[in-house]
Amino acid sequence: MSAIQLKGISKAFGGNLVVHPTDLQVESSELVTLLGPSGSGKSTLLSMIAGLLTPTSGQIFIEGRDVTNVPPAKRNLGMVFQNYALFPHMTVFDNVAFPLSIRKLGKKDIDYKVKRALEMVRLDGLGDRKQSQLSGGQQQRVALARALVFEPEILLLDEPLGALDKKLREEVQLELRQLQRDLGVTTILVTHDQEEALSLSTRVVVLNAGQVQQIATPEGAYRDPENKFVAEFIGIANLWHGKVTEENDSTYIKLPCGERLMCRPNKVLSGEAHLLVRPEHLEVHEQKEAKGLNATVTEVVYLGQTTRVHMRTEAGLSIVATTTGGRLLVEGQAVRVSWKPENACLVPA
Ligand SMILES: Nc1ncnc2c1ncn2[C@@H]1O[C@H](COP(=O)(O)OP(=O)(O)O)[C@@H](O)[C@H]1O
Ligand SMILES: [Mg+2]
């Protein structure tokens, strides 16, 4: 039995279908991310799981129980949203105690559980503070403690780290992942940040325009995207359109310019397709080396740890590579670009 199961869940607003019928199974202790651009339907889907929105069609099961018509408070869910306002007049302690108070727990129980929840998010000792005396990261951790204090079966997070700056966000991401693993709480996280999705999730659900594009592990979505949208949304992609050809048990894609490029064998695809190679899998050589595509360096962008090299072939194909070596390439330089066939996959046209 899955922790969460969606069967044909959809949502329309005034005749406008913003979430197309969606099936999804989330297993116990998983952290599944809903990943997609702004407006792709992530929050709408999460709100239906939370019970804050009623689906236009379909059913939602939690631990095998049909909760489609069960109100939010009876679904045993913890929730944290972006800019989730704490009660500003209340102390940290009282904010975290709130879900327990409305469940009418006794004072001793509340004291114990709040203390433990604050320890979990490393805020022990700050129980007397008010919101104005906390940093952004601390406020988000209070919201997390409040969502976890009543030991929900499921945690729903809608861009909970969106308001934090990059460094703090990365810190809280690590804490969140550790906490989620320690507690084993089944979690659905909404984000538009692909790095956040890849680094935190057991699986990602990639959404575009209200439609699921792919459900896969982070590695699966990055290495084997099912379509062009996923390839481009997750990471930087070199995508070259051509015709699939098979020769001597090897698979190639033939570009309109006549160039034939080797790729990982694919038994399913034929005809028109894209070849996908990630920038870090490209090797940029001096011109005289024999293999690969001829190209000219058009731009070199220094990024500290890596350098991004933009190139163009004579036929006008753009190429972007990420290099880590110290060897400097210069604009206008003639180079050859190559890759291992196993790092080049076919993506349906
Ligand atoms: N209450 C609503 N009424 C009408 N349209 C809505 C409502 N809520 C969301 N939408 C629309 O549904 C689409 C998906 O929104 P949302 O789920 O918030 O996207 P995301 O969270 O991925 O940014 C958007 O086009 C949005 O404008
Ligand atoms: Mg949203």
Short mmCIF file of C-alpha atoms in Angstrom, two decimals, residues 18-323:
data_model
loop_
_atom_site.label_atom_id
_atom_site.label_comp_id
_atom_site.label_asym_id
_atom_site.label_seq_id
_atom_site.Cartn_x
_atom_site.Cartn_y
_atom_site.Cartn_z
CA VAL A 18 -4.73 23.64 -14.83
CA VAL A 19 -3.95 20.10 -13.62
CA HIS A 20 -4.60 17.36 -16.19
CA PRO A 21 -5.64 13.92 -14.87
CA THR A 22 -2.65 12.74 -12.85
CA ASP A 23 -1.70 9.37 -11.37
CA LEU A 24 1.00 9.21 -8.72
CA GLN A 25 2.07 6.80 -6.02
CA VAL A 26 4.32 7.93 -3.20
CA GLU A 27 5.76 5.19 -1.00
CA SER A 28 6.28 5.46 2.73
CA SER A 29 9.33 7.58 3.76
CA GLU A 30 9.87 8.89 0.24
CA LEU A 31 10.63 12.52 -0.51
CA VAL A 32 8.97 13.28 -3.82
CA THR A 33 9.36 16.66 -5.48
CA LEU A 34 6.84 18.36 -7.74
CA LEU A 35 9.16 20.29 -10.03
CA GLY A 36 8.13 22.69 -12.76
CA PRO A 37 8.11 26.32 -13.87
CA SER A 38 5.85 28.91 -12.31
CA GLY A 39 2.21 28.28 -13.22
CA SER A 40 2.70 24.60 -14.07
CA GLY A 41 0.18 23.46 -11.45
CA LYS A 42 2.47 22.38 -8.60
CA SER A 43 0.67 24.26 -5.82
CA THR A 44 -2.74 23.29 -7.17
CA LEU A 45 -1.77 19.61 -7.08
CA LEU A 46 -0.34 19.92 -3.56
CA SER A 47 -3.40 21.83 -2.34
CA MET A 48 -5.63 18.98 -3.53
CA ILE A 49 -3.51 16.47 -1.59
CA ALA A 50 -3.75 18.78 1.44
CA GLY A 51 -7.52 19.04 1.05
CA LEU A 52 -7.44 22.80 0.57
CA LEU A 53 -8.83 22.42 -2.97
CA THR A 54 -11.44 19.93 -4.19
CA PRO A 55 -10.39 17.98 -7.29
CA THR A 56 -12.51 18.30 -10.43
CA SER A 57 -12.03 14.57 -11.02
CA GLY A 58 -10.20 11.64 -9.47
CA GLN A 59 -9.49 10.22 -6.05
CA ILE A 60 -6.83 10.69 -3.37
CA PHE A 61 -5.80 7.89 -1.02
CA ILE A 62 -3.65 8.27 2.08
CA GLU A 63 -2.46 4.99 3.58
CA GLY A 64 -5.11 3.24 1.52
CA ARG A 65 -7.95 5.42 2.85
CA ASP A 66 -9.98 7.44 0.34
CA VAL A 67 -9.60 11.02 1.63
CA THR A 68 -10.96 12.78 -1.47
CA ASN A 69 -13.80 14.27 0.58
CA VAL A 70 -12.05 14.41 3.96
CA PRO A 71 -11.32 17.93 5.30
CA PRO A 72 -7.65 19.00 5.71
CA ALA A 73 -7.59 18.77 9.50
CA LYS A 74 -8.61 15.12 9.35
CA ARG A 75 -5.87 14.03 6.91
CA ASN A 76 -3.07 14.06 9.50
CA LEU A 77 -0.77 16.20 7.36
CA GLY A 78 1.92 18.67 8.32
CA MET A 79 2.20 21.64 5.98
CA VAL A 80 4.72 24.39 5.38
CA PHE A 81 4.25 27.04 2.72
CA GLN A 82 6.46 29.77 1.30
CA ASN A 83 6.24 32.91 3.49
CA TYR A 84 4.24 30.82 5.92
CA ALA A 85 3.35 33.47 8.45
CA LEU A 86 3.98 32.52 12.04
CA PHE A 87 1.57 34.08 14.52
CA PRO A 88 3.63 37.23 15.15
CA HIS A 89 2.19 37.99 18.59
CA MET A 90 3.02 34.49 19.85
CA THR A 91 6.36 33.17 21.04
CA VAL A 92 8.20 30.41 19.19
CA PHE A 93 7.00 27.97 21.84
CA ASP A 94 3.35 28.96 21.46
CA ASN A 95 3.56 28.84 17.66
CA VAL A 96 4.84 25.29 17.77
CA ALA A 97 2.39 24.33 20.54
CA PHE A 98 -0.59 25.60 18.51
CA PRO A 99 -1.42 22.36 16.62
CA LEU A 100 -1.27 20.49 19.93
CA SER A 101 -3.46 23.02 21.76
CA ILE A 102 -6.20 22.75 19.14
CA ARG A 103 -5.94 18.97 19.51
CA LYS A 104 -6.52 19.56 23.23
CA LEU A 105 -3.39 17.84 24.54
CA GLY A 106 -2.46 18.33 28.20
CA LYS A 107 0.20 20.85 29.29
CA LYS A 108 2.80 18.22 30.18
CA ASP A 109 2.44 16.48 26.83
CA ILE A 110 2.63 19.81 25.01
CA ASP A 111 5.77 20.89 26.89
CA TYR A 112 7.49 17.63 26.07
CA LYS A 113 6.52 17.54 22.39
CA VAL A 114 7.29 21.19 21.70
CA LYS A 115 10.69 20.88 23.35
CA ARG A 116 11.47 17.82 21.25
CA ALA A 117 10.28 19.49 18.02
CA LEU A 118 12.43 22.56 18.71
CA GLU A 119 15.43 20.32 19.33
CA MET A 120 14.75 18.58 16.02
CA VAL A 121 15.06 21.84 14.10
CA ARG A 122 17.93 23.03 16.34
CA LEU A 123 15.99 25.88 17.93
CA ASP A 124 16.14 24.64 21.53
CA GLY A 125 16.55 27.56 23.87
CA LEU A 126 14.75 30.02 21.56
CA GLY A 127 11.22 29.16 22.72
CA ASP A 128 10.62 32.58 24.27
CA ARG A 129 11.48 34.58 21.17
CA LYS A 130 8.95 36.35 18.96
CA GLN A 131 9.02 36.24 15.15
CA SER A 132 10.70 39.67 14.94
CA GLN A 133 13.65 38.29 16.93
CA LEU A 134 14.33 35.46 14.46
CA SER A 135 16.25 35.27 11.18
CA GLY A 136 14.48 34.08 8.01
CA GLY A 137 16.02 30.63 8.33
CA GLN A 138 14.97 30.36 11.98
CA GLN A 139 11.40 31.38 11.09
CA GLN A 140 11.22 28.66 8.45
CA ARG A 141 12.51 26.15 11.01
CA VAL A 142 9.79 27.20 13.45
CA ALA A 143 7.23 26.59 10.70
CA LEU A 144 8.79 23.17 10.13
CA ALA A 145 8.69 22.35 13.85
CA ARG A 146 5.03 23.38 13.93
CA ALA A 147 4.30 21.08 10.98
CA LEU A 148 6.10 18.13 12.60
CA VAL A 149 5.13 18.53 16.24
CA PHE A 150 1.99 16.38 16.04
CA GLU A 151 3.88 13.60 14.24
CA PRO A 152 1.98 13.70 10.96
CA GLU A 153 2.15 10.75 8.58
CA ILE A 154 2.80 13.10 5.71
CA LEU A 155 4.61 16.39 5.28
CA LEU A 156 3.62 18.77 2.46
CA LEU A 157 6.03 21.59 1.65
CA ASP A 158 5.26 24.31 -0.90
CA GLU A 159 8.45 26.20 -1.80
CA PRO A 160 9.30 26.41 1.90
CA LEU A 161 12.79 27.79 1.26
CA GLY A 162 11.93 30.22 -1.54
CA ALA A 163 12.27 33.30 0.65
CA LEU A 164 15.77 32.44 1.87
CA ASP A 165 18.98 33.60 0.20
CA LYS A 166 21.10 31.01 -1.60
CA LYS A 167 23.56 30.14 1.17
CA LEU A 168 20.94 29.87 3.90
CA ARG A 169 18.66 27.92 1.57
CA GLU A 170 21.39 25.33 1.01
CA GLU A 171 21.94 25.03 4.76
CA VAL A 172 18.25 24.52 5.52
CA GLN A 173 17.97 22.08 2.57
CA LEU A 174 20.59 19.83 4.16
CA GLU A 175 18.87 20.02 7.54
CA LEU A 176 15.52 19.28 5.98
CA ARG A 177 16.85 16.23 4.18
CA GLN A 178 18.51 14.90 7.33
CA LEU A 179 15.40 15.48 9.42
CA GLN A 180 13.14 13.89 6.81
CA ARG A 181 15.36 10.80 6.72
CA ASP A 182 15.66 10.57 10.50
CA LEU A 183 11.90 10.82 10.99
CA GLY A 184 11.06 8.77 7.90
CA VAL A 185 8.10 11.06 7.25
CA THR A 186 6.64 10.73 3.75
CA THR A 187 7.15 14.12 2.13
CA ILE A 188 5.99 15.96 -0.98
CA LEU A 189 7.98 19.08 -1.75
CA VAL A 190 7.04 21.70 -4.34
CA THR A 191 9.86 23.62 -5.95
CA HIS A 192 10.78 25.34 -9.21
CA ASP A 193 14.47 24.97 -8.37
CA GLN A 194 15.92 21.97 -10.20
CA GLU A 195 19.04 21.77 -8.02
CA GLU A 196 16.88 21.64 -4.90
CA ALA A 197 14.78 18.88 -6.47
CA LEU A 198 17.77 16.83 -7.59
CA SER A 199 19.62 17.11 -4.30
CA LEU A 200 16.72 16.34 -1.94
CA SER A 201 14.39 13.88 -3.64
CA THR A 202 14.02 10.16 -3.92
CA ARG A 203 11.95 10.88 -7.04
CA VAL A 204 10.92 13.93 -9.02
CA VAL A 205 7.64 14.60 -10.80
CA VAL A 206 8.31 17.08 -13.59
CA LEU A 207 5.28 19.20 -14.48
CA ASN A 208 4.64 21.53 -17.38
CA ALA A 209 1.37 23.32 -18.14
CA GLY A 210 -0.52 21.06 -15.72
CA GLN A 211 0.76 17.84 -17.24
CA VAL A 212 3.19 15.33 -15.79
CA GLN A 213 6.18 15.11 -18.12
CA GLN A 214 8.15 12.45 -16.28
CA ILE A 215 8.30 10.67 -12.94
CA ALA A 216 11.82 9.41 -12.20
CA THR A 217 14.72 9.35 -9.79
CA PRO A 218 16.88 12.49 -9.97
CA GLU A 219 19.53 10.54 -11.93
CA GLY A 220 16.89 9.11 -14.24
CA ALA A 221 15.41 12.49 -15.08
CA TYR A 222 18.84 14.04 -15.60
CA ARG A 223 20.41 11.21 -17.59
CA ASP A 224 17.37 9.88 -19.43
CA PRO A 225 14.80 12.65 -19.86
CA GLU A 226 11.67 11.43 -21.62
CA ASN A 227 11.22 14.57 -23.66
CA LYS A 228 12.77 17.86 -24.69
CA PHE A 229 11.02 19.82 -21.95
CA VAL A 230 12.50 17.68 -19.16
CA ALA A 231 15.93 17.69 -20.82
CA GLU A 232 15.98 21.49 -20.91
CA PHE A 233 14.29 22.13 -17.58
CA ILE A 234 16.64 19.89 -15.62
CA GLY A 235 20.13 21.24 -16.16
CA ILE A 236 21.81 22.63 -19.24
CA ALA A 237 21.28 20.58 -22.38
CA ASN A 238 22.99 20.26 -25.74
CA LEU A 239 20.11 19.02 -27.88
CA TRP A 240 20.73 18.34 -31.54
CA HIS A 241 17.91 17.34 -33.82
CA GLY A 242 18.42 14.68 -36.48
CA LYS A 243 17.54 11.23 -37.76
CA VAL A 244 18.27 8.04 -35.86
CA THR A 245 20.34 5.48 -37.77
CA GLU A 246 21.60 2.04 -36.80
CA GLU A 247 24.85 0.63 -38.14
CA ASN A 248 26.86 -2.39 -36.96
CA ASP A 249 25.00 -2.51 -33.64
CA SER A 250 25.80 1.14 -32.95
CA THR A 251 23.22 3.92 -32.81
CA TYR A 252 23.87 7.28 -34.44
CA ILE A 253 21.98 10.45 -35.07
CA LYS A 254 22.44 12.06 -38.45
CA LEU A 255 22.28 15.86 -38.35
CA PRO A 256 20.88 17.92 -41.24
CA CYS A 257 24.44 19.09 -41.97
CA GLY A 258 25.42 15.48 -42.67
CA GLU A 259 27.41 14.94 -39.50
CA ARG A 260 26.84 11.53 -37.87
CA LEU A 261 27.05 11.39 -34.07
CA MET A 262 27.29 8.25 -31.95
CA CYS A 263 25.02 7.75 -28.95
CA ARG A 264 23.83 5.24 -26.38
CA PRO A 265 21.84 2.42 -28.04
CA ASN A 266 18.10 2.91 -27.92
CA LYS A 267 15.84 0.08 -28.98
CA VAL A 268 12.65 2.14 -28.88
CA LEU A 269 13.32 5.31 -30.80
CA SER A 270 13.53 5.61 -34.55
CA GLY A 271 13.06 8.38 -37.08
CA GLU A 272 13.45 11.95 -35.89
CA ALA A 273 14.93 12.55 -32.43
CA HIS A 274 17.21 14.79 -30.41
CA LEU A 275 20.63 13.83 -29.21
CA LEU A 276 21.24 15.01 -25.65
CA VAL A 277 24.71 15.55 -24.19
CA ARG A 278 25.19 17.39 -20.90
CA PRO A 279 27.90 20.10 -20.87
CA GLU A 280 30.07 18.26 -18.32
CA HIS A 281 30.22 15.23 -20.60
CA LEU A 282 31.77 17.11 -23.49
CA GLU A 283 35.50 17.07 -23.95
CA VAL A 284 37.00 20.03 -25.73
CA HIS A 285 40.26 19.26 -27.55
CA GLU A 286 42.82 21.15 -29.55
CA GLN A 287 41.89 21.20 -33.22
CA LYS A 288 44.56 18.69 -34.28
CA GLU A 289 43.09 15.79 -32.32
CA ALA A 290 41.23 13.47 -34.61
CA LYS A 291 37.80 12.69 -33.21
CA GLY A 292 34.65 14.73 -32.68
CA LEU A 293 32.88 17.74 -34.07
CA ASN A 294 34.76 20.77 -35.39
CA ALA A 295 33.74 23.97 -33.70
CA THR A 296 34.89 27.50 -32.91
CA VAL A 297 34.88 28.94 -29.40
CA THR A 298 32.44 31.86 -29.26
CA GLU A 299 32.48 32.67 -25.55
CA VAL A 300 34.32 31.59 -22.40
CA VAL A 301 32.59 32.21 -19.08
CA TYR A 302 34.65 31.80 -15.92
CA LEU A 303 32.50 30.49 -13.03
CA GLY A 304 35.15 29.76 -10.39
CA GLN A 305 34.95 26.00 -9.96
CA THR A 306 34.18 25.48 -13.63
CA THR A 307 34.44 27.31 -16.92
CA ARG A 308 31.58 27.34 -19.40
CA VAL A 309 32.66 27.27 -23.02
CA HIS A 310 30.22 28.23 -25.77
CA MET A 311 31.02 27.03 -29.27
CA ARG A 312 29.52 26.93 -32.74
CA THR A 313 30.03 24.53 -35.62
CA GLU A 314 30.36 25.66 -39.22
CA ALA A 315 26.80 24.45 -39.85
CA GLY A 316 25.59 26.72 -37.04
CA LEU A 317 25.10 24.17 -34.26
CA SER A 318 25.52 25.70 -30.78
CA ILE A 319 27.47 23.72 -28.21
CA VAL A 320 28.02 24.42 -24.55
CA ALA A 321 30.62 22.57 -22.49
CA THR A 322 31.64 22.81 -18.85
CA THR A 323 35.31 22.26 -18.18
#
